[in-house]
PDB file of N, CA and C in Angstrom:
ATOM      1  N   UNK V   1       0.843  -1.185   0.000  1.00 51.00           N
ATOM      2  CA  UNK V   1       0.000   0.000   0.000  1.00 51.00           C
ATOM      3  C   UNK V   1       0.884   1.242   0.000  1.00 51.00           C
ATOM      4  N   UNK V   2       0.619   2.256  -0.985  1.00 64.00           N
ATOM      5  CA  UNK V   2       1.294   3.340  -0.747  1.00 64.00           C
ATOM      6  C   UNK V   2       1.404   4.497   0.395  1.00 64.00           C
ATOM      7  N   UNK V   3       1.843   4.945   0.887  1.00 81.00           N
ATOM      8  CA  UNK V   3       1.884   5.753   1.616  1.00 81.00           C
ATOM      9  C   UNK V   3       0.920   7.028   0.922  1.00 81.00           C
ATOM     10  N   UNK V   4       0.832   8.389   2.066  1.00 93.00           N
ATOM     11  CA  UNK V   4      -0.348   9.026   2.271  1.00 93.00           C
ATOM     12  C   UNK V   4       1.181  10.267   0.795  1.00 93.00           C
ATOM     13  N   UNK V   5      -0.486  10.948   0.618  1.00 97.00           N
ATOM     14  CA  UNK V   5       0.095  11.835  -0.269  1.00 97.00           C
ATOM     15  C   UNK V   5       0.132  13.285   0.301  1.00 97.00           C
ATOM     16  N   UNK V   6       1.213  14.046   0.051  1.00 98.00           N
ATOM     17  CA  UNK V   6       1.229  14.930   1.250  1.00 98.00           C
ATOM     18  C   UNK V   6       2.045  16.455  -0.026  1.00 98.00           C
ATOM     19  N   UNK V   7       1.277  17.531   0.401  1.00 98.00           N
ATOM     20  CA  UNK V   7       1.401  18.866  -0.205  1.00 98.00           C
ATOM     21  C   UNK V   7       2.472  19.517   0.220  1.00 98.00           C
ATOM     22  N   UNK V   8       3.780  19.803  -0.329  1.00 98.00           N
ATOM     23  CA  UNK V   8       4.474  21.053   0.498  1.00 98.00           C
ATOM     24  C   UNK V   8       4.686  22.270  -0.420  1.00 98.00           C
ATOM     25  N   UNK V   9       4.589  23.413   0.475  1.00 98.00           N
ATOM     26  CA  UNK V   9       3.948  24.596   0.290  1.00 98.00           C
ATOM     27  C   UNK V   9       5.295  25.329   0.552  1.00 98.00           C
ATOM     28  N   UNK V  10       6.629  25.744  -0.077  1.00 97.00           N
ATOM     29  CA  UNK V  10       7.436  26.943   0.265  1.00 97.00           C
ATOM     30  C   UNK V  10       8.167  27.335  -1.075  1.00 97.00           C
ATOM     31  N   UNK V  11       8.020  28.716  -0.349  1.00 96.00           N
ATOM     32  CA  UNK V  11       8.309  29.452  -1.456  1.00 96.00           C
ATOM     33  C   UNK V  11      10.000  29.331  -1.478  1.00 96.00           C
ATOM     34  N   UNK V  12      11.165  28.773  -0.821  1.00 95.00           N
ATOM     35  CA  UNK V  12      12.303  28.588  -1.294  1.00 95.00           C
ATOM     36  C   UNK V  12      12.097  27.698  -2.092  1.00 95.00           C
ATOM     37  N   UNK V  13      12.904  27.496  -3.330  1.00 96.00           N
ATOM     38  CA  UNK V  13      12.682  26.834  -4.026  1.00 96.00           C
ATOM     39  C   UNK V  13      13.889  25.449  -3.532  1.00 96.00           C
ATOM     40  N   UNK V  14      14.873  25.610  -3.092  1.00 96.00           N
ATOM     41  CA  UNK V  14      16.026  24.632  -2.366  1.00 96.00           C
ATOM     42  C   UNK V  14      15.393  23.720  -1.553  1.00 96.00           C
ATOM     43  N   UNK V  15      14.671  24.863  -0.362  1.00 95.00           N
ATOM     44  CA  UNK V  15      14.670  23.960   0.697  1.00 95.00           C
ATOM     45  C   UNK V  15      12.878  22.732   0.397  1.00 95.00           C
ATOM     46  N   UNK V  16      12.074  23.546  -0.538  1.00 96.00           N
ATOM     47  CA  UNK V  16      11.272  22.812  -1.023  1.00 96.00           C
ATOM     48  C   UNK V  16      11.784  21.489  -1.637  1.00 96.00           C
ATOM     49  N   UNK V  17      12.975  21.331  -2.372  1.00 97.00           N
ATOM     50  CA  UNK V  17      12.951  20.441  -2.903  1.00 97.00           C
ATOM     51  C   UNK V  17      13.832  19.873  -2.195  1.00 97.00           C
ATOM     52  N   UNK V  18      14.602  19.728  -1.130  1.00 97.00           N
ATOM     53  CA  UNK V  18      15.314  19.163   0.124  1.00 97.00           C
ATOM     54  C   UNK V  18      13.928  18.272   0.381  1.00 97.00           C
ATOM     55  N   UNK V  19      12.833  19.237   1.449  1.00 96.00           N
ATOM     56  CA  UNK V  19      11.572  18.457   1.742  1.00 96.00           C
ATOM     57  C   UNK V  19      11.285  17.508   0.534  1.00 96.00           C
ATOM     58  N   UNK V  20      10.833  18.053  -0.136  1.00 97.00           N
ATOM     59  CA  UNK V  20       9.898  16.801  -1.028  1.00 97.00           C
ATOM     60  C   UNK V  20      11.086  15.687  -1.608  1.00 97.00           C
ATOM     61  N   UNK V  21      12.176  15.509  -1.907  1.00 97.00           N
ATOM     62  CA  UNK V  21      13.220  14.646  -1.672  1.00 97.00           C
ATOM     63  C   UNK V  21      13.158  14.007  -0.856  1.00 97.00           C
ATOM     64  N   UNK V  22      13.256  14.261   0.768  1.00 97.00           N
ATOM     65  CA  UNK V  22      13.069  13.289   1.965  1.00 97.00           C
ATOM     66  C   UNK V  22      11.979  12.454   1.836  1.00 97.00           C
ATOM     67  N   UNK V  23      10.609  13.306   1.823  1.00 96.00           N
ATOM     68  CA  UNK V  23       9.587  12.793   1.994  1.00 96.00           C
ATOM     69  C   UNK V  23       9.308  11.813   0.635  1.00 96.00           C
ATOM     70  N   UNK V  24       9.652  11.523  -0.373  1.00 96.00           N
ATOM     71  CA  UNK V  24      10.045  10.448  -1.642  1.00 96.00           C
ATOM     72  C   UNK V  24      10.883   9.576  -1.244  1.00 96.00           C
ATOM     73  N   UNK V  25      11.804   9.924  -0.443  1.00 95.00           N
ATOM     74  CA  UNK V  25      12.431   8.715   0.213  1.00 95.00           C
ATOM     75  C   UNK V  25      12.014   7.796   1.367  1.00 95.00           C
ATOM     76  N   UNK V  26      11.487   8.336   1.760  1.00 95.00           N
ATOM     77  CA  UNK V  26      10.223   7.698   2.438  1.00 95.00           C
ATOM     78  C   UNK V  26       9.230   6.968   2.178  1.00 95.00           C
ATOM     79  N   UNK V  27       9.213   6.888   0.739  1.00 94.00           N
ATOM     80  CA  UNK V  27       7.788   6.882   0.165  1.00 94.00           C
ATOM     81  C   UNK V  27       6.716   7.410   0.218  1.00 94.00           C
ATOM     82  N   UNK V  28       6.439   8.563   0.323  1.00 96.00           N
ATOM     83  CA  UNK V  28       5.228   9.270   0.750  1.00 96.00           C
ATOM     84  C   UNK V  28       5.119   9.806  -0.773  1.00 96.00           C
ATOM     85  N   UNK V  29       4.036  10.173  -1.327  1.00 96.00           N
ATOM     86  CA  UNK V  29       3.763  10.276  -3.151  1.00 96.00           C
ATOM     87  C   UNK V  29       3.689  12.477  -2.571  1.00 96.00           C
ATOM     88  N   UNK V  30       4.424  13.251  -2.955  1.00 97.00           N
ATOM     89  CA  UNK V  30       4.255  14.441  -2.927  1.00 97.00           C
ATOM     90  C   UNK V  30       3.983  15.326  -4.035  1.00 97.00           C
ATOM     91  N   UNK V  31       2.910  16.078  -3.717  1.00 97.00           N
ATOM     92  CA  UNK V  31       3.327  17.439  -4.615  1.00 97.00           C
ATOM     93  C   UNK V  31       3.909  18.111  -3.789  1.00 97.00           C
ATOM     94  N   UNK V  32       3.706  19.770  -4.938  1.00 97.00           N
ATOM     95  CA  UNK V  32       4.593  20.842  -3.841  1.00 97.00           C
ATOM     96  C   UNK V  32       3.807  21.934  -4.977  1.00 97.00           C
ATOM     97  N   UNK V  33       4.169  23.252  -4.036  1.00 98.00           N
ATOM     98  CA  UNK V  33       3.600  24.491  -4.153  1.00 98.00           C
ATOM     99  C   UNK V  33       4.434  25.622  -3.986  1.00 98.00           C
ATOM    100  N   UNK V  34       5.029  26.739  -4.631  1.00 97.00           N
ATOM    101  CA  UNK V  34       5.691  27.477  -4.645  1.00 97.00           C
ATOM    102  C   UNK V  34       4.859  28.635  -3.633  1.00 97.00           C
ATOM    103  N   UNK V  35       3.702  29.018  -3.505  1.00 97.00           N
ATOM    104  CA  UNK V  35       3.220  29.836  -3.230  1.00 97.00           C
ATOM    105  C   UNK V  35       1.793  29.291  -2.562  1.00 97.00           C
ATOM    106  N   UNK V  36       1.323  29.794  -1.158  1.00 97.00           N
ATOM    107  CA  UNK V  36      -0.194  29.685  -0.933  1.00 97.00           C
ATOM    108  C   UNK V  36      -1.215  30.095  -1.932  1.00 97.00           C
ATOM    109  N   UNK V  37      -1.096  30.646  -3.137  1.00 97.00           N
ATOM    110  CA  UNK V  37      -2.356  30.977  -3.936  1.00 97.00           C
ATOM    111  C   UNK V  37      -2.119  29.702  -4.672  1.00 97.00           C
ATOM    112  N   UNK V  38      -0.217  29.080  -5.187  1.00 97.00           N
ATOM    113  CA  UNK V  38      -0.483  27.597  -5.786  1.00 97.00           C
ATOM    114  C   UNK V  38      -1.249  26.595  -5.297  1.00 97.00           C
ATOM    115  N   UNK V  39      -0.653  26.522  -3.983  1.00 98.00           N
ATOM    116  CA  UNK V  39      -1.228  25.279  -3.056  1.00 98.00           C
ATOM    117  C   UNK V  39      -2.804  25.418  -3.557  1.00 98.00           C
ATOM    118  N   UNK V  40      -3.449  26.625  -2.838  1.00 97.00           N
ATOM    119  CA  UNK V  40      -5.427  26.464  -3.215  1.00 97.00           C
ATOM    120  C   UNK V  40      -5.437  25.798  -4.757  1.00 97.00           C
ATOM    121  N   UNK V  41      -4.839  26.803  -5.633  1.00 97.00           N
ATOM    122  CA  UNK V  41      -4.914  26.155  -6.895  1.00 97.00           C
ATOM    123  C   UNK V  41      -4.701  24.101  -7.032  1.00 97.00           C
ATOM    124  N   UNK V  42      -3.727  23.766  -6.290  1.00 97.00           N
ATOM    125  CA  UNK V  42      -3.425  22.502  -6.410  1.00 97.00           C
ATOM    126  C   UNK V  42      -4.457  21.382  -5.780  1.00 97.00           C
ATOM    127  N   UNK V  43      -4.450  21.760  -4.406  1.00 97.00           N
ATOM    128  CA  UNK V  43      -5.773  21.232  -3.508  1.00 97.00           C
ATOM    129  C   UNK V  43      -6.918  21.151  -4.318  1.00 97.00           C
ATOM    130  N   UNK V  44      -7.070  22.579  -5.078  1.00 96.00           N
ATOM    131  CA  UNK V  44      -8.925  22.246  -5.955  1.00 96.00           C
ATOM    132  C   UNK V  44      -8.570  21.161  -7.124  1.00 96.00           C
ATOM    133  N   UNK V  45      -7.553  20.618  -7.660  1.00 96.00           N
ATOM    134  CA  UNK V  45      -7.167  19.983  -8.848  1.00 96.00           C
ATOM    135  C   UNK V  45      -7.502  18.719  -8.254  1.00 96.00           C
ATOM    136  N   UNK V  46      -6.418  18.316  -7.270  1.00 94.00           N
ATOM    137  CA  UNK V  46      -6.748  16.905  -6.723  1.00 94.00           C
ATOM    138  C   UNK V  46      -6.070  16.781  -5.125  1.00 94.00           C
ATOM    139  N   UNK V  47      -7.033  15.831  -4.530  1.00 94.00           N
ATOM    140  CA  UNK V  47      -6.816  15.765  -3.098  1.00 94.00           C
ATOM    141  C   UNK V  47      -5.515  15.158  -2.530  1.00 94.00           C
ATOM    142  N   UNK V  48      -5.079  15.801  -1.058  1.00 98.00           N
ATOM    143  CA  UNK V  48      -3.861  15.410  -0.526  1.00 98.00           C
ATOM    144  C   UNK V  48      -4.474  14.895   0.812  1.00 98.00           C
ATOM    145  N   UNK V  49      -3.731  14.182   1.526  1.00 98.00           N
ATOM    146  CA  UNK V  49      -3.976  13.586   2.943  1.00 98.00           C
ATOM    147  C   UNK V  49      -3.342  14.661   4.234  1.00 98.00           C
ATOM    148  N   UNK V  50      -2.195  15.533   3.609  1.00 98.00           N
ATOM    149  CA  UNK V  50      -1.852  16.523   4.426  1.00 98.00           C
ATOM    150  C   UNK V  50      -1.156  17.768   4.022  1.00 98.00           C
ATOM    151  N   UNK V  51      -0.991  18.686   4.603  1.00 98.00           N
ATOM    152  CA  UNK V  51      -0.693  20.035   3.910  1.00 98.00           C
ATOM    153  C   UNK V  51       0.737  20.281   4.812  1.00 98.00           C
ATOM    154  N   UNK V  52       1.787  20.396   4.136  1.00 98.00           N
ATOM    155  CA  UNK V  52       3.133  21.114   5.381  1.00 98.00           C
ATOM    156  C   UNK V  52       3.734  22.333   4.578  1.00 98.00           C
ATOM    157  N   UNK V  53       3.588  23.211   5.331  1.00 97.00           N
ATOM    158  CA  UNK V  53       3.454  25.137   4.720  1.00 97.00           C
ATOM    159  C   UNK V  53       4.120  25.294   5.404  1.00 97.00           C
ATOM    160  N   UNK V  54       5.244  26.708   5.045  1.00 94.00           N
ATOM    161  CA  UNK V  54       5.675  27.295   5.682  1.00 94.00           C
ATOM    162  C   UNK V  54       4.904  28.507   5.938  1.00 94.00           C
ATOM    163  N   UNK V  55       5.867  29.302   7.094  1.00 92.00           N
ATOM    164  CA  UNK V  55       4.767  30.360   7.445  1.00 92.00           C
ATOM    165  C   UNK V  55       5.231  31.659   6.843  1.00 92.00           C
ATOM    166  N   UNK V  56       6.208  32.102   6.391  1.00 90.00           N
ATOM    167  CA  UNK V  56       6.394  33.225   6.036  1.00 90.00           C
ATOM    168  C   UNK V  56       6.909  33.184   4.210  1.00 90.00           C
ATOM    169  N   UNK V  57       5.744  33.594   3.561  1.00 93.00           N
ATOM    170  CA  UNK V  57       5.929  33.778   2.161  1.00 93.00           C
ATOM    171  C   UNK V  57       5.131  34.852   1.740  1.00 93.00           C
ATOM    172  N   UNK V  58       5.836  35.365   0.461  1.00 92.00           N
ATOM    173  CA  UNK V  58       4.615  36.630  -0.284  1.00 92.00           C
ATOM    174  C   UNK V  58       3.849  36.166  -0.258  1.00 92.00           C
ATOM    175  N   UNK V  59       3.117  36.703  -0.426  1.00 94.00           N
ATOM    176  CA  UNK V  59       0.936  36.595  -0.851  1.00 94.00           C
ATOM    177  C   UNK V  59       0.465  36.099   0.221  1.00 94.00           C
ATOM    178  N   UNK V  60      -0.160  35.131   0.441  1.00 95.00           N
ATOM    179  CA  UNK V  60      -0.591  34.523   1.169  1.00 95.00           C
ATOM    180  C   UNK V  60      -0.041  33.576   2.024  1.00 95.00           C
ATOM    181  N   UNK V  61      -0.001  33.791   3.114  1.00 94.00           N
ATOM    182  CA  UNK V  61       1.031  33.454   4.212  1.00 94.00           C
ATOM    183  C   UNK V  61       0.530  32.466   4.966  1.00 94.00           C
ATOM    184  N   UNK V  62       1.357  31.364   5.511  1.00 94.00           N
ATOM    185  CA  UNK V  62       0.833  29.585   6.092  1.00 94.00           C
ATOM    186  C   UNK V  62      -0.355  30.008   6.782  1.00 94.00           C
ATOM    187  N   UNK V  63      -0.227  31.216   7.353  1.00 93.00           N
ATOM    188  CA  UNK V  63      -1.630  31.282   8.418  1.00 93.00           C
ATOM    189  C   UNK V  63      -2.716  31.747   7.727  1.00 93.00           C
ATOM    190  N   UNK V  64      -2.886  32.396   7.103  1.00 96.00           N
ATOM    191  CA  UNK V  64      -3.916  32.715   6.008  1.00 96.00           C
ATOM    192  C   UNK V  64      -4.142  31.279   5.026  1.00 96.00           C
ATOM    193  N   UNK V  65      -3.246  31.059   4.987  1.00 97.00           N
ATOM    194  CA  UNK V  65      -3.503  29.625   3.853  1.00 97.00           C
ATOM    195  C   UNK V  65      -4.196  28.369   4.968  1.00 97.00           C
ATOM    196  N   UNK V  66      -3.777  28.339   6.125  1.00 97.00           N
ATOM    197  CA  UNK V  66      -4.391  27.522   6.648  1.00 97.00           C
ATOM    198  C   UNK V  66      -5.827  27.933   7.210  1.00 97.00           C
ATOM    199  N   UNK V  67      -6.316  29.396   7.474  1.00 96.00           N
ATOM    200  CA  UNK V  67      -7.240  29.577   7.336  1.00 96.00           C
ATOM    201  C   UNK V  67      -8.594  29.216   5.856  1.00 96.00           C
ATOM    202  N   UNK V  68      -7.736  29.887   5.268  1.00 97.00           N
ATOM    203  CA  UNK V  68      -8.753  29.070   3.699  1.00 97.00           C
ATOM    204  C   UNK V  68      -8.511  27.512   3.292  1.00 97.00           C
ATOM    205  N   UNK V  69      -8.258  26.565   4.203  1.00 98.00           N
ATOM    206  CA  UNK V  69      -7.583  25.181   3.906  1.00 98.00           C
ATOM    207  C   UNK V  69      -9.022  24.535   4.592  1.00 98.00           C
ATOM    208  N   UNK V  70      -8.808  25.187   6.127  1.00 97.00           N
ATOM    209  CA  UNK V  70      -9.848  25.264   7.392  1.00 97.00           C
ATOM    210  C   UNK V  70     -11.177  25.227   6.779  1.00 97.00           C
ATOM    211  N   UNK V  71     -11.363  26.534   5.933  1.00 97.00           N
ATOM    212  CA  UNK V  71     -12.738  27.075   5.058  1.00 97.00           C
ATOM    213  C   UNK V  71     -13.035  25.957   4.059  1.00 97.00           C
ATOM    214  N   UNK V  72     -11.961  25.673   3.116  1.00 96.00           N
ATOM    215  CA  UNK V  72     -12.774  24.837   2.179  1.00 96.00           C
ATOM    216  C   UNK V  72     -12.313  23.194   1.931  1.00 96.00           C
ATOM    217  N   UNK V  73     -11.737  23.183   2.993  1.00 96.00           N
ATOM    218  CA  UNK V  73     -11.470  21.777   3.460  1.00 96.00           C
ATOM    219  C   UNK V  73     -11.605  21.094   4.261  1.00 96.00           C
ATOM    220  N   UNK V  74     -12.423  21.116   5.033  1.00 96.00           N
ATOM    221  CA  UNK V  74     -12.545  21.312   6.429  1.00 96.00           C
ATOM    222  C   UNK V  74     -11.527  19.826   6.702  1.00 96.00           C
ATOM    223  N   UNK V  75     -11.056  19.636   8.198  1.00 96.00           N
ATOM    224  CA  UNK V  75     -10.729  18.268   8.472  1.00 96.00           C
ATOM    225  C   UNK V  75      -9.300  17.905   7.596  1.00 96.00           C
ATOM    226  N   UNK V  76      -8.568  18.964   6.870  1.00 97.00           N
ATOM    227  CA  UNK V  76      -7.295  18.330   6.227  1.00 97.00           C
ATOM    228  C   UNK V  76      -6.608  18.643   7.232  1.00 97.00           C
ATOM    229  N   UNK V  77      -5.386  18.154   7.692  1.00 97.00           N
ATOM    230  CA  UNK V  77      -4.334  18.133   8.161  1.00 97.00           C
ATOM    231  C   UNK V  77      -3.650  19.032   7.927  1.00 97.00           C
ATOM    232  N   UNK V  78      -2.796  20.142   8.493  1.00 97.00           N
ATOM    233  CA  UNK V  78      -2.031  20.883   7.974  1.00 97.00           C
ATOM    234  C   UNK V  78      -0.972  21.581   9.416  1.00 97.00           C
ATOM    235  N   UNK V  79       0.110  20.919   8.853  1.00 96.00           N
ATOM    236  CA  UNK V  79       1.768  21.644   9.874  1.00 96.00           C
ATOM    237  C   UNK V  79       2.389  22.995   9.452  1.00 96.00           C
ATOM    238  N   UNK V  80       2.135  23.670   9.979  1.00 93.00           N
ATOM    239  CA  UNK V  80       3.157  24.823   9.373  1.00 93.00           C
ATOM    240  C   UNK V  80       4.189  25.221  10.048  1.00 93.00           C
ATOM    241  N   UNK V  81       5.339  25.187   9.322  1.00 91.00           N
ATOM    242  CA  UNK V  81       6.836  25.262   9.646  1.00 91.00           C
ATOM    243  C   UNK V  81       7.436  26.763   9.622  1.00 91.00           C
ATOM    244  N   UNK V  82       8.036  27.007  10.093  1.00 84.00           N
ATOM    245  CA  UNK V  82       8.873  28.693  10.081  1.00 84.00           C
ATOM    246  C   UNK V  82      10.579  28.229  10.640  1.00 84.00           C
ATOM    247  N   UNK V  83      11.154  29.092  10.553  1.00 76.00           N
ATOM    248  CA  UNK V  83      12.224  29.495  11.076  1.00 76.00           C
ATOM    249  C   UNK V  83      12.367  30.749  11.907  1.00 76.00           C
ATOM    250  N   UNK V  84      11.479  31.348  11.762  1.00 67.00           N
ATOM    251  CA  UNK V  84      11.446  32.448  12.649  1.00 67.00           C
ATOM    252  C   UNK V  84      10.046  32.383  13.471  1.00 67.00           C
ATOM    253  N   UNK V  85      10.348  31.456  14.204  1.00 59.00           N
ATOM    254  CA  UNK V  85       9.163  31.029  14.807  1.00 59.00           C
ATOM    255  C   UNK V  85       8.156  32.433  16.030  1.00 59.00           C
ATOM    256  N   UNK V  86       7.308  32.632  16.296  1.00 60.00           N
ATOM    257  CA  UNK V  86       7.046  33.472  17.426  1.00 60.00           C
ATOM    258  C   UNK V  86       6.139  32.684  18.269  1.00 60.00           C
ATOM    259  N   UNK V  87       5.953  32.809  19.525  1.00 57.00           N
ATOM    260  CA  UNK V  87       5.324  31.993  20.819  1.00 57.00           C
ATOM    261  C   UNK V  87       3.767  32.296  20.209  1.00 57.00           C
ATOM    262  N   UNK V  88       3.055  33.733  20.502  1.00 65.00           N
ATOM    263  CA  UNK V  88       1.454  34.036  20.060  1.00 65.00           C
ATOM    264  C   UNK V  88       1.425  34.002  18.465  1.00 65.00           C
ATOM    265  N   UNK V  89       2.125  33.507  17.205  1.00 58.00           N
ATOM    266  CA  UNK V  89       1.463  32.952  16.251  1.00 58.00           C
ATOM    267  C   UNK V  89       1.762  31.785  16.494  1.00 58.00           C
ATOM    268  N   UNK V  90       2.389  30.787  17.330  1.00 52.00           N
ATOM    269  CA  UNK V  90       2.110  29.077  17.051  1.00 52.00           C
ATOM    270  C   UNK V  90       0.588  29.121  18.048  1.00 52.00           C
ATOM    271  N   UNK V  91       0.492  29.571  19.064  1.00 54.00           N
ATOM    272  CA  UNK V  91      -0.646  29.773  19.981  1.00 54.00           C
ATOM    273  C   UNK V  91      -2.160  30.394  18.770  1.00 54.00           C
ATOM    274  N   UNK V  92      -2.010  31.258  17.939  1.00 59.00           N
ATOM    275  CA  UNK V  92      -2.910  31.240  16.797  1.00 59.00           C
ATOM    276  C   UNK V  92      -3.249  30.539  16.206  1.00 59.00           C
ATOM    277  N   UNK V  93      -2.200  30.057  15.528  1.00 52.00           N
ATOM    278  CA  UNK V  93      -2.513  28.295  14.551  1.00 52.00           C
ATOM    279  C   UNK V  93      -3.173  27.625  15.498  1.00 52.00           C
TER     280      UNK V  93
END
């Protein structure tokens, strides 16, 4: 049985493809998304089992994206990652 299919969402283009590399080695079947307006775009195309976003990108940002994920997905899974983490936005998510 294959493993779950799982979305990653960052706008580096390196460290995106670091992630989705690991997670293929793993076997997990991935897309990926340069941008939160891609990701919506990708999600409405075809379904994923989980969403892993980062939080700080142009346009639409992990927390906004996980708000409209929330809205028209209700019940997906979704981690969002930063490096510049702050205490009251992980307490938001």
């Amino acid at each position: 049985m294959s493993k779950s299919r799982i979305l990653i969402v960052e706008d580096d283009a390196d460290l995106r493809e670091a992630l989705v590399t690991t997670l293929e080695l793993a076997k997990f079947r991935v897309r990926e998304a340069a941008s939160g307006e891609d990701a919506l775009i990708s999600l409405a195309e075809e379904s994923v089992d989980m969403v892993i976003s980062d939080v700080n990108m142009p346009g639409i940002s992990g927390h906004q994206l996980l708000d409209q994920i929330q809205d028209r997905f209700p019940g997906l899974p979704v981690v969002l990652m930063t490096a510049y983490g702050r205490i009251d936005d992980a307490v938001s998510a």
